[in-house]
XYZ file of C-alpha atoms in Angstrom:
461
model
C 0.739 24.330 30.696
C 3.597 26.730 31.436
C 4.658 28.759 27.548
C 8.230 29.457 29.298
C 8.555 25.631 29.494
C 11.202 24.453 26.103
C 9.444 22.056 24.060
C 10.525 18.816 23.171
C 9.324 17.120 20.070
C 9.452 12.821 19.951
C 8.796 10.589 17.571
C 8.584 6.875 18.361
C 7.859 8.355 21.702
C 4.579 5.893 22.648
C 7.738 2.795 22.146
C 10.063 1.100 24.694
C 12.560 4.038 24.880
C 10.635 6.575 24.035
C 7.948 6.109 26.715
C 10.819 6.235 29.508
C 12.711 8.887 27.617
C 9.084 11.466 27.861
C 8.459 10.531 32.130
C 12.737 11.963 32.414
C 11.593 14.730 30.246
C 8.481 15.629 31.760
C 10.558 15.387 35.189
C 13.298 17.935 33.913
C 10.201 19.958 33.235
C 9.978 19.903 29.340
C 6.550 19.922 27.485
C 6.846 17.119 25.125
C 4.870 16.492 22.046
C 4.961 13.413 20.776
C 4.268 12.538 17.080
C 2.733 8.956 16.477
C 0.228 6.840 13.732
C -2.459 6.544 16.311
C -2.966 9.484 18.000
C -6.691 9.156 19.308
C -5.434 5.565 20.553
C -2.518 7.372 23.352
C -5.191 10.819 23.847
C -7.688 8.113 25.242
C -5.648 6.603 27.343
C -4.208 10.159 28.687
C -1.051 7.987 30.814
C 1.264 11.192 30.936
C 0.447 15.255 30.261
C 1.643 15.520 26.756
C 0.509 16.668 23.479
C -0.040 14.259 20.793
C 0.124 14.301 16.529
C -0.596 12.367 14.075
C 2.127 11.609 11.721
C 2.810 8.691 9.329
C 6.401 8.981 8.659
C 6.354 7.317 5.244
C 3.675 9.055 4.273
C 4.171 12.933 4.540
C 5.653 15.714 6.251
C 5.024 15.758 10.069
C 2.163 18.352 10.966
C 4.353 22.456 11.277
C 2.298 23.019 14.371
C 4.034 19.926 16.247
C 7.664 21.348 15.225
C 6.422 25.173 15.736
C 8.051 26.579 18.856
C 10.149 23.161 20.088
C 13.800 23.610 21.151
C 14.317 20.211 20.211
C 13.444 16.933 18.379
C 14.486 13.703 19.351
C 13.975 10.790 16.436
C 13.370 7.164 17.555
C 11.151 5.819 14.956
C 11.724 3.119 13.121
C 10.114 -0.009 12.275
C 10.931 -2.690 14.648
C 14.187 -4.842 13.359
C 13.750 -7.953 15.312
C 10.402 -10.024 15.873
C 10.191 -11.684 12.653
C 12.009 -12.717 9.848
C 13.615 -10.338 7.301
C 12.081 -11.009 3.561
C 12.517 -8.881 0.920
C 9.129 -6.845 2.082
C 10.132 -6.698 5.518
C 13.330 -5.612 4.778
C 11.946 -2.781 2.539
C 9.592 -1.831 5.628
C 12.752 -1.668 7.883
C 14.879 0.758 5.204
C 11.949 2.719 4.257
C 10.456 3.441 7.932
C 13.998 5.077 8.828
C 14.964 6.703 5.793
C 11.930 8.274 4.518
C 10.960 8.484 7.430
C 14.067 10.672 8.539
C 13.802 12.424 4.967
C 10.228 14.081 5.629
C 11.188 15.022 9.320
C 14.213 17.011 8.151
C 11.936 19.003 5.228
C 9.431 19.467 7.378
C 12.294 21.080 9.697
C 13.766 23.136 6.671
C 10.144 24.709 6.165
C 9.720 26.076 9.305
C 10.690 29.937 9.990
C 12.320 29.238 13.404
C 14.167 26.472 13.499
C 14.800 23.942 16.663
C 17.818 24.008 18.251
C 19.184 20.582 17.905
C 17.835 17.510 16.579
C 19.069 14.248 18.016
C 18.698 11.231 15.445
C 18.904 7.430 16.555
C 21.031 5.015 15.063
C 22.400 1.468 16.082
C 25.864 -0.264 16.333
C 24.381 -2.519 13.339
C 26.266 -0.156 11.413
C 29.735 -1.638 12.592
C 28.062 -5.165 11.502
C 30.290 -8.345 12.613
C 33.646 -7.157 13.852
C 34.814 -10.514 15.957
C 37.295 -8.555 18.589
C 38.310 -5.176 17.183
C 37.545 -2.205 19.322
C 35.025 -0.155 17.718
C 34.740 3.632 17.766
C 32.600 6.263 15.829
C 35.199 6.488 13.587
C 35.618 3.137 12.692
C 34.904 1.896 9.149
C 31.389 1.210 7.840
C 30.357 -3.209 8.053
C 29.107 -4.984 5.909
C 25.446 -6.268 5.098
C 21.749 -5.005 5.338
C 21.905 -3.158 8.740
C 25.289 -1.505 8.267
C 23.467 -0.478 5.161
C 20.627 0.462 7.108
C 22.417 2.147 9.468
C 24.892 4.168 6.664
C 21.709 5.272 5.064
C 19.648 6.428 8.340
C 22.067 8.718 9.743
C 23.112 10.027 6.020
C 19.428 11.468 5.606
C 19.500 12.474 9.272
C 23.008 14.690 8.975
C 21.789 16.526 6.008
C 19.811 18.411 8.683
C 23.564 19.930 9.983
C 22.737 22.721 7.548
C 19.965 23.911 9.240
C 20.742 23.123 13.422
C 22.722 21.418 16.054
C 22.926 17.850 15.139
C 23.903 14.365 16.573
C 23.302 10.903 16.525
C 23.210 7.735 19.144
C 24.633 4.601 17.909
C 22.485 2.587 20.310
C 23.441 -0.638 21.632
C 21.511 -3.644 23.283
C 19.125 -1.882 24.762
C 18.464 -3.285 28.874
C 14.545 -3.348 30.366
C 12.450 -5.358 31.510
C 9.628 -4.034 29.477
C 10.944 -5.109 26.308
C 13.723 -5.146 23.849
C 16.191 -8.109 24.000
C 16.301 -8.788 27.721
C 12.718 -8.650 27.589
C 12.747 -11.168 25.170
C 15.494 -13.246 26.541
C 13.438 -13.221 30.177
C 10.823 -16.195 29.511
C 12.782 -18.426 28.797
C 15.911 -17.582 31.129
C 13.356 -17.562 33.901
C 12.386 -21.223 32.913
C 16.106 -22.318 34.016
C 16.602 -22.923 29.772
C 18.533 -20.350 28.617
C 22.311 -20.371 28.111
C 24.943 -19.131 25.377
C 23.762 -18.357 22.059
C 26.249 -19.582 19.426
C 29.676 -20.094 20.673
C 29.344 -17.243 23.352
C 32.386 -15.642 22.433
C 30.709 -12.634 20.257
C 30.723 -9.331 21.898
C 27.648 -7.413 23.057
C 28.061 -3.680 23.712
C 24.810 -2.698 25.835
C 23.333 -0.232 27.846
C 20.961 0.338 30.610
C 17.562 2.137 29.333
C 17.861 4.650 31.985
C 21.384 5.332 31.133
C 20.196 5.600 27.374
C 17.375 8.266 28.675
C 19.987 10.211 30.454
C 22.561 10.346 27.462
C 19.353 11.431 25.338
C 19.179 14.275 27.738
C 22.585 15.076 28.175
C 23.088 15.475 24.250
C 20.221 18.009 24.274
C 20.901 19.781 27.189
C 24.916 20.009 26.012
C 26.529 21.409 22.942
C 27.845 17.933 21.317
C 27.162 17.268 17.862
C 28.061 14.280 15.540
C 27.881 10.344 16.068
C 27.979 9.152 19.409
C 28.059 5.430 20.734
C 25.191 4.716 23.106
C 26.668 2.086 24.703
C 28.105 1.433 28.508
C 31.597 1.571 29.468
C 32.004 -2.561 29.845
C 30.896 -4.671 26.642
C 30.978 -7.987 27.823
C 31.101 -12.093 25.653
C 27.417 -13.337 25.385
C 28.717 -16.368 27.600
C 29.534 -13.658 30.262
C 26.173 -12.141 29.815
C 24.315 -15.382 30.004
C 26.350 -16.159 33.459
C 25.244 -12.495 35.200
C 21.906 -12.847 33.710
C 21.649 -16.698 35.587
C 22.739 -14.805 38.801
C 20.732 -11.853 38.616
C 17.614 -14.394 38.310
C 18.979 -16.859 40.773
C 18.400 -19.700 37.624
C 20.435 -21.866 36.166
C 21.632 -21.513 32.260
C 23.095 -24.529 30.854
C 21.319 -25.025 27.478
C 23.138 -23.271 24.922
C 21.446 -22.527 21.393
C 23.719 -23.268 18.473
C 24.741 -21.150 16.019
C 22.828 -23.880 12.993
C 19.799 -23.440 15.176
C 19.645 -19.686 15.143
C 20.449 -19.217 11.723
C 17.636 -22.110 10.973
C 15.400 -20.298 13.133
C 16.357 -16.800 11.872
C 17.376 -16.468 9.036
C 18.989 -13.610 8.037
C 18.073 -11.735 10.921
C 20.213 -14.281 13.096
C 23.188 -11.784 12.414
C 21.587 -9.566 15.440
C 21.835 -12.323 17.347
C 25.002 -13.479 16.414
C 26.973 -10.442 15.457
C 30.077 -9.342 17.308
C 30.467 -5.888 18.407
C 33.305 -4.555 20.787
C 31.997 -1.542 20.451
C 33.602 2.318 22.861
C 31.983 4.507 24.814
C 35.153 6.643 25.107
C 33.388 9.563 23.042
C 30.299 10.021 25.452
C 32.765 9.469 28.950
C 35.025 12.199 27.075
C 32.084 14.461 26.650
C 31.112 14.257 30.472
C 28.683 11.996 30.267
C 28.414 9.441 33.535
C 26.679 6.009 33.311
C 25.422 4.352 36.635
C 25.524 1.592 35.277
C 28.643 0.869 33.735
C 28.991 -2.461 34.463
C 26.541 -5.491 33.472
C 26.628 -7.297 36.683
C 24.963 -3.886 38.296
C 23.077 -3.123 35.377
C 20.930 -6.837 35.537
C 20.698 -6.352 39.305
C 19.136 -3.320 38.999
C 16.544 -4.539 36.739
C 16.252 -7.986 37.845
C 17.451 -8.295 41.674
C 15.969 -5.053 42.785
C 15.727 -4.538 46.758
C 17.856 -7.754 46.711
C 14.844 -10.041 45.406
C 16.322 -12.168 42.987
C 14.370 -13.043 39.499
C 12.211 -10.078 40.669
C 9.287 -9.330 37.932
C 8.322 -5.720 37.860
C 5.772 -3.193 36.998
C 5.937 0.020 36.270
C 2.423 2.284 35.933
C 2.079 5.733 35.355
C -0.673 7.943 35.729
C -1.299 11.391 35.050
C -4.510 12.932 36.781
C -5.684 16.660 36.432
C -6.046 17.247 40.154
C -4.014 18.067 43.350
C -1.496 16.158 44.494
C -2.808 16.175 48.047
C -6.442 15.329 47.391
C -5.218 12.398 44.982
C -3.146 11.426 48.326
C -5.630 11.521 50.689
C -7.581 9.155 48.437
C -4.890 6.765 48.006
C -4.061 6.413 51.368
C -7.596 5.546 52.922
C -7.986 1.938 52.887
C -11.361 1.207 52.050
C -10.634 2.898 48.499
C -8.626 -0.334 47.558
C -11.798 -1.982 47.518
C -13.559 0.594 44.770
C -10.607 0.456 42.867
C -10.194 -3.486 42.345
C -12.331 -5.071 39.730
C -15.430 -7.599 41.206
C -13.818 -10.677 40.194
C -11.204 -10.879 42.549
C -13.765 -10.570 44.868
C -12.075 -8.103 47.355
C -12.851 -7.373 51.146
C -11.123 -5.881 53.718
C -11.394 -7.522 57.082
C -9.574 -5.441 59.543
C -6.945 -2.071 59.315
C -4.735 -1.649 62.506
C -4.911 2.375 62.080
C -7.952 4.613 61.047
C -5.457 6.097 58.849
C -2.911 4.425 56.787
C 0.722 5.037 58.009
C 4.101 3.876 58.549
C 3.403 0.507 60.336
C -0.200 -0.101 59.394
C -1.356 -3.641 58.879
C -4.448 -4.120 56.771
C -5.827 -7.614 56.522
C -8.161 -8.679 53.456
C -9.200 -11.474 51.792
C -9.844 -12.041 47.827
C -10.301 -15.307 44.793
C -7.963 -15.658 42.517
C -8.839 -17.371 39.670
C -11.775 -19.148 41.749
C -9.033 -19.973 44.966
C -9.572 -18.284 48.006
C -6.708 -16.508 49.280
C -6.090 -14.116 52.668
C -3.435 -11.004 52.616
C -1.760 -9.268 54.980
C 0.163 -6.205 54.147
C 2.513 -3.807 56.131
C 2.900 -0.265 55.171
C 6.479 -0.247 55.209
C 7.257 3.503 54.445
C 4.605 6.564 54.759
C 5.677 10.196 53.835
C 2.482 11.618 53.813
C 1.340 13.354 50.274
C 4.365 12.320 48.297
C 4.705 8.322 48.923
C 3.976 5.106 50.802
C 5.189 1.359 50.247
C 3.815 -2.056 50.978
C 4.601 -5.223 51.615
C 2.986 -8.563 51.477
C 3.728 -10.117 54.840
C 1.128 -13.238 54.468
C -0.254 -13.862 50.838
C 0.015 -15.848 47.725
C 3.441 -14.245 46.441
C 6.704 -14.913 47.575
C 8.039 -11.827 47.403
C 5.175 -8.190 46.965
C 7.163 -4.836 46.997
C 4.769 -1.837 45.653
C 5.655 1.973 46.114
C 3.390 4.775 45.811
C 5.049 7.663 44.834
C 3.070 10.995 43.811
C 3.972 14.356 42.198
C 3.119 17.198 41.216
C 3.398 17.813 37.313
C 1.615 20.106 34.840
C -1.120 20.928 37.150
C -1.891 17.772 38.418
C -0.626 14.547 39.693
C 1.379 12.056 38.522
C 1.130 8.698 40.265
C 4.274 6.147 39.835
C 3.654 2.235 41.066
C 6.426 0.393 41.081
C 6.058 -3.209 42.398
C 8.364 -6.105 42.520
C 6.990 -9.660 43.122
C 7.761 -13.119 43.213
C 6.130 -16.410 43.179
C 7.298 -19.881 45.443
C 7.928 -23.123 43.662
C 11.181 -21.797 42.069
C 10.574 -22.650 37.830
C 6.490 -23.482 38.300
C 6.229 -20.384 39.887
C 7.764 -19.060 36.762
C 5.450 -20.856 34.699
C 2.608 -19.832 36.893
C 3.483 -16.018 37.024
C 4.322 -16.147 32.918
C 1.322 -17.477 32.311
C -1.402 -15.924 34.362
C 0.263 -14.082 36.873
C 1.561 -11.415 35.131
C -1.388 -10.561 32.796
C -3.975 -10.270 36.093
C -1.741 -8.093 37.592
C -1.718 -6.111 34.362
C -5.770 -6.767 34.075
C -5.689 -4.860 37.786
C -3.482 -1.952 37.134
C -5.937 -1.664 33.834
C -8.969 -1.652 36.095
C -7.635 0.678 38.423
C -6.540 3.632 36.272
C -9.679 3.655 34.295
C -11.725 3.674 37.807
C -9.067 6.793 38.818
C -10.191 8.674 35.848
C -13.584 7.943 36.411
C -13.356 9.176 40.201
C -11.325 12.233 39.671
C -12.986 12.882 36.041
C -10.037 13.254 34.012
């Protein structure tokens, strides 16, 4: 690895954010190091070229030769808010895991000799708590309850680090990806056709695109800006507003509304996520020269949901890094009978004819394969070929609806990194749904699983 390279430091890096936050990084040509509780668990799996620590935030300092040398640090962890309900231990877990937490990473930053030159702490629009319709801004007045309190308390230990280096904090929003977070949440049963609004619908959400959240990250570090800024996008929009795009962007219906009883029955006290209303500004990071592309929701769920103009699209994202050339990890790629080695037996996998002796733009390749016991016949078209960087194909015949997957390779830290990106669909509208949320999705994951550890194997990384 390059020494002239800065040196980015992560915690909660392995999470939903953070793992889309370190491929922009590693792109912009950073070294990252991320600091996690499982460190042999991410070194085995080797997905991206980064360094990794072991750190237990409650517990301890972070390790001095993770900070040593980084221009910056970037703090996401926390323990998860949502996913269950908040008791009095859970709640402790929740305060503790950013506090403390926030605590030992700013002594173990006072220790060092040379210190980083900004560290950029994470925070959440909890702290306005439930505001109905008043227009929020960083300077607006602290809420009331236990993730205002939360909030107050998380970037209090995290400012305390002013004395020592550039600081600022995001206020993050609703947080949009497919991966996870709240639309990931929201997505099985919206893709069911039984969603609709929650409550009364008329409570604000302030949210942002995930790559838009990356990007401010990255702007913040790269910029001098210092202080609290609001991570959210340009538009906030009513929940019964969001529910309607959402419907659209999925091409499903949304007419079963959850009420407010029912969510706090469900809930608890942790309903007041759900519930809250936040019209919250992103004057502060538009005045700072900060662009969002997506500012508005309706583009923001298309891009995630409709991509390529396939509506309800599921997606996958994979990333691998490989220790070898770009152009020999290529020419693998794009020979056809390699699909075969790298699909696992029992999907039983043959290839039955290729149009071209080499893959490119055009190329049909016919094959048949069982899934789950059925027999099934493909035929794809290589849509796009630019040879040594990327190629995309398409399902023309098949068992999917809808199969979009690009290819895309580059070069990074002395190797390769290989990007898959495929949309897909199923037929039969809501029991395709059912189908692809029950099975579907987790074979396709089962494949991708298959596949990298056959790539490492291959190219003995």
């Amino acid at each position: 690895m390059e020494s002239n390279k800065k040196i980015i430091v992560l915690t909660g890096g392995t999470g939903f954010v953070g793992t889309a936050l370190t491929v922009s990084l590693l792109k912009r040509g950073y070294l990252v190091r991320i600091l996690t509780r499982d460190k042999n668990r991410y070194e085995d799996k080797k997905s991206l070229p980064v360094e990794y620590f072991s750190w237990d935030p409650i517990s301890g300092l972070p390790p001095s030769e993770a900070l040593e040398g980084a221009f910056g640090v970037i703090h996401l962890a926390g323990e998860p808010v949502a996913g269950s309900r908040w008791t009095q231990n859970r709640k402790s877990s929740i305060l503790k895991s950013r506090t403390l937490g926030t605590q030992n990473l700013v002594l173990g930053l006072e220790k060092l000799k040379e210190k980083p030159s900004v560290l950029i702490g994470t925070s959440a629009i909890g702290y306005y708590g439930d505001r109905e319709n008043e227009e929020l801004s960083e300077s607006s007045e602290l809420g009331r309850g236990f993730l205002p309190e939360v909030c107050r308390q998380w970037e209090e230990e995290t400012l305390k680090a002013q004395l020592l280096l550039r600081v600022a904090v995001i206020r993050v929003g609703i947080v949009l990806g497919t991966e996870s977070g709240a639309l990931g949440q929201m997505l099985p049963i919206f893709r069911m056709g039984l969603g609709g609004p929650l409550g009364s619908g008329t409570q604000w959400m302030s949210w942002i695109h995930l790559q838009d959240l990356v990007d401010l990250y990255i702007f913040v570090l790269e910029n001098n800006t210092a202080g609290i800024i609001n991570g959210v996008a340009p538009n906030p929009v009513s929940n019964k507003i969001f529910t309607r795009a959402l419907s659209q962007s999925l091409g499903r219906p949304a007419f079963f509304p959850a009420p407010k009883t029912a969510i706090k029955i469900a809930f608890g006290e942790m309903a007041t996520i759900i519930l809250s209303s936040q019209k919250v500004s992103s004057t502060k990071a538009l005045d700072i020269g900060f662009k969002f592309n997506f500012p508005n929701i309706e583009n923001a769920l298309n891009d995630l949901l409709s991509p390529l103009g396939i509506k309800g699209a599921y997606t996958l994202k994979a990333y691998h890094w490989l220790k070898a050339p770009r152009e020999r990890v290529f020419d693998f790629f794009s020979e056809a009978a390699n699909l075969e080695t790298l699909t696992p037996d029992w999907l039983n996998f043959k290839i039955e004819k290729v149009s071209d002796p080499k893959i490119t733009k055009n190329t049909l390749i016919y094959y048949k394969l069982k899934v789950r016991g059925i027999p099934i016949r493909w035929k794809t078209l290589i849509e796009e070929f630019n040879s040594g960087n990327f190629f995309v194909d398409r399902m023309l015949k098949g068992p999917y609806k809808n199969w979009h997957h690009t290819h895309t390779f580059s070069e990074l830290e002395g190797g390769t990194l290989i990007y898959d990106q495929v949309y897909y669909t199923l037929p039969a509208g809501i029991i395709g749904n059912f189908v692809a949320l029950v099975w579907v999705t987790s074979d396709i994951l089962k494949i991708f699983n298959f596949r990298k550890t056959k790539i490492s194997e291959i190219f003995k990384t």
